[in-house]
């Protein structure tokens, strides 16, 4: 009985050692970095602070990091500027995790926000994420005190800040039946106004 208990304990403890590293998407340099930090080490004694610092220096964001028996699973993406916020003469750059960046790294889907009314950073990030999760092709947002304008590659939409999810649902329905792709839709009121 003692041998079985000891053997079980030994197996459980050995599961904390990392003998396999899986990276998605695979990157050789990142694999070597993780191998240096984790391979054949007990995960409780690994230096995660050093790893996070090394990843930040390489502009890499962690999507997911998980430990399985003898295995480290690491999912990542390259950091880029998702939101560029213009506050008067100041610019704030926000990455796809909602963290402030020190350097502007634009990509095709970077959203520019003109924040002349001084909305908070949290309000802006929530607004942009709510629009992007609905697969709206947002290029620029101009914020006003009572409404905001969304510029897409095909047109513009005016919306008030209340019931945004419902207005997005109506907008997507209008877009599905709209033949003119150069549109201007005013959704600030109960009945949307469409101008082509």
C-alpha positions as semicolon CSV with decimal commas, in nm:
position;residue;x (nm);y (nm);z (nm)
1;X;0,000;0,000;0,000
2;X;0,284;0,241;0,086
3;X;0,457;0,161;-0,244
4;X;0,137;0,236;-0,437
5;X;0,090;0,563;-0,249
6;X;0,455;0,661;-0,306
7;X;0,435;0,571;-0,675
8;X;0,111;0,772;-0,717
9;X;0,269;1,071;-0,541
10;X;0,578;1,044;-0,761
11;X;0,363;1,043;-1,078
12;X;0,157;1,341;-0,959
13;X;0,471;1,540;-0,872
14;X;0,637;1,449;-1,204
15;X;0,336;1,592;-1,391
16;X;0,455;1,938;-1,286
17;X;0,770;1,899;-1,497
18;X;0,750;2,039;-1,848
19;X;0,880;1,793;-2,105
20;X;0,678;1,912;-2,405
21;X;0,611;2,263;-2,532
22;X;0,329;2,331;-2,778
23;X;0,304;2,676;-2,943
24;X;0,019;2,804;-3,162
25;X;0,102;2,946;-3,410
26;X;0,449;2,794;-3,412
27;X;0,743;3,035;-3,403
28;X;1,100;2,908;-3,376
29;X;1,236;3,206;-3,176
30;X;0,945;3,190;-2,934
31;X;0,990;2,814;-2,897
32;X;1,356;2,863;-2,805
33;X;1,261;3,133;-2,552
34;X;1,002;2,906;-2,387
35;X;1,241;2,612;-2,395
36;X;1,503;2,821;-2,215
37;X;1,251;2,927;-1,947
38;X;1,048;2,609;-1,900
39;X;1,187;2,291;-2,054
40;X;1,267;2,021;-1,794
41;X;1,171;2,252;-1,512
42;X;0,903;2,222;-1,247
43;X;0,647;2,485;-1,344
44;X;0,611;2,622;-0,988
45;X;0,976;2,731;-0,996
46;X;0,967;2,895;-1,340
47;X;1,031;3,268;-1,366
48;X;0,708;3,402;-1,519
49;X;0,801;3,768;-1,461
50;X;1,110;3,730;-1,678
51;X;0,905;3,555;-1,945
52;X;0,642;3,833;-1,952
53;X;0,917;4,094;-1,976
54;X;1,085;3,907;-2,265
55;X;0,751;3,873;-2,445
56;X;0,673;4,244;-2,404
57;X;1,013;4,332;-2,552
58;X;0,927;4,115;-2,854
59;X;0,578;4,270;-2,889
60;X;0,404;3,940;-2,820
61;X;0,072;3,909;-2,639
62;X;-0,034;3,591;-2,463
63;X;-0,371;3,463;-2,576
64;X;-0,356;3,159;-2,351
65;X;-0,101;2,974;-2,142
66;X;-0,194;2,637;-1,990
67;X;-0,018;2,355;-1,814
68;X;-0,113;1,993;-1,871
69;X;0,068;1,685;-1,744
70;X;0,427;1,725;-1,871
71;X;0,311;1,985;-2,127
72;X;0,307;2,363;-2,165
73;X;0,052;2,499;-2,414
74;X;0,114;2,855;-2,535
75;X;-0,109;3,055;-2,771
76;X;0,006;3,401;-2,879
77;X;-0,040;3,689;-3,122
78;X;0,171;3,984;-3,228
79;X;0,084;4,307;-3,048
80;X;-0,051;4,588;-3,261
81;X;-0,244;4,911;-3,212
82;X;-0,613;4,826;-3,221
83;X;-0,731;5,172;-3,115
84;X;-0,564;5,508;-3,176
85;X;-0,734;5,772;-2,960
86;X;-0,681;6,139;-3,038
87;X;-0,741;6,366;-2,735
88;X;-0,670;6,712;-2,872
89;X;-0,295;6,717;-2,936
90;X;-0,232;6,392;-2,745
91;X;-0,255;6,041;-2,887
92;X;-0,317;5,724;-2,686
93;X;-0,245;5,385;-2,840
94;X;-0,430;5,077;-2,715
95;X;-0,349;4,717;-2,808
96;X;-0,596;4,435;-2,868
97;X;-0,599;4,347;-2,497
98;X;-0,704;4,698;-2,397
99;X;-0,359;4,792;-2,264
100;X;-0,189;5,126;-2,335
101;X;0,107;5,105;-2,571
102;X;0,406;5,337;-2,582
103;X;0,459;5,297;-2,959
104;X;0,210;5,322;-3,246
105;X;0,196;4,992;-3,438
106;X;-0,094;5,025;-3,685
107;X;-0,258;4,737;-3,870
108;X;-0,535;4,718;-4,131
109;X;-0,806;4,704;-3,863
110;X;-0,671;4,985;-3,640
111;X;-0,963;5,207;-3,534
112;X;-0,904;5,581;-3,507
113;X;-1,110;5,759;-3,241
114;X;-1,150;6,137;-3,229
115;X;-1,224;6,203;-2,860
116;X;-1,296;6,576;-2,857
117;X;-1,553;6,532;-2,575
118;X;-1,304;6,360;-2,339
119;X;-1,478;6,026;-2,291
120;X;-1,288;5,794;-2,056
121;X;-1,050;5,533;-2,189
122;X;-1,270;5,253;-2,054
123;X;-1,580;5,392;-2,231
124;X;-1,393;5,415;-2,561
125;X;-1,249;5,063;-2,537
126;X;-1,593;4,919;-2,452
127;X;-1,753;5,104;-2,743
128;X;-1,491;4,988;-2,994
129;X;-1,506;4,627;-2,871
130;X;-1,886;4,622;-2,889
131;X;-1,869;4,738;-3,253
132;X;-1,587;4,503;-3,355
133;X;-1,747;4,194;-3,198
134;X;-2,043;4,254;-3,433
135;X;-1,804;4,241;-3,732
136;X;-1,862;4,602;-3,830
137;X;-1,585;4,735;-4,052
138;X;-1,500;5,031;-3,827
139;X;-1,232;5,265;-3,962
140;X;-1,292;5,576;-3,752
141;X;-1,519;5,693;-3,469
142;X;-1,591;6,059;-3,401
143;X;-1,728;6,112;-3,050
144;X;-1,970;6,394;-2,965
145;X;-2,140;6,459;-2,632
146;X;-2,478;6,306;-2,730
147;X;-2,393;6,085;-3,028
148;X;-2,104;5,939;-3,223
149;X;-2,026;5,881;-3,589
150;X;-1,889;5,553;-3,719
151;X;-1,703;5,565;-4,049
152;X;-1,668;5,237;-4,237
153;X;-1,516;5,159;-4,576
154;X;-1,864;5,195;-4,731
155;X;-2,027;5,484;-4,546
156;X;-2,114;5,651;-4,216
157;X;-2,354;5,586;-3,929
158;X;-2,470;5,827;-3,659
159;X;-2,573;5,668;-3,327
160;X;-2,663;5,783;-2,979
161;X;-2,499;5,612;-2,680
162;X;-2,813;5,433;-2,554
163;X;-2,917;5,082;-2,672
164;X;-2,609;5,039;-2,890
165;X;-2,655;4,659;-2,928
166;X;-3,012;4,701;-3,055
167;X;-2,906;4,977;-3,296
168;X;-2,624;4,760;-3,430
169;X;-2,873;4,477;-3,490
170;X;-3,103;4,718;-3,684
171;X;-2,806;4,861;-3,875
172;X;-2,694;4,514;-3,986
173;X;-3,048;4,438;-4,104
174;X;-3,060;4,768;-4,300
175;X;-2,721;4,689;-4,451
176;X;-2,840;4,346;-4,569
177;X;-3,120;4,501;-4,777
178;X;-2,937;4,818;-4,883
179;X;-2,826;4,812;-5,248
180;X;-2,625;5,135;-5,229
181;X;-2,292;5,068;-5,058
182;X;-2,212;5,437;-5,023
183;X;-2,452;5,505;-4,736
184;X;-2,519;5,754;-4,459
185;X;-2,751;5,620;-4,188
186;X;-2,875;5,836;-3,901
187;X;-2,978;5,609;-3,611
188;X;-3,001;5,868;-3,334
189;X;-3,379;5,849;-3,328
190;X;-3,638;5,569;-3,320
191;X;-3,681;5,567;-3,698
192;X;-3,350;5,546;-3,887
193;X;-3,293;5,793;-4,171
194;X;-3,107;5,657;-4,473
195;X;-2,932;5,879;-4,725
196;X;-2,753;5,736;-5,023
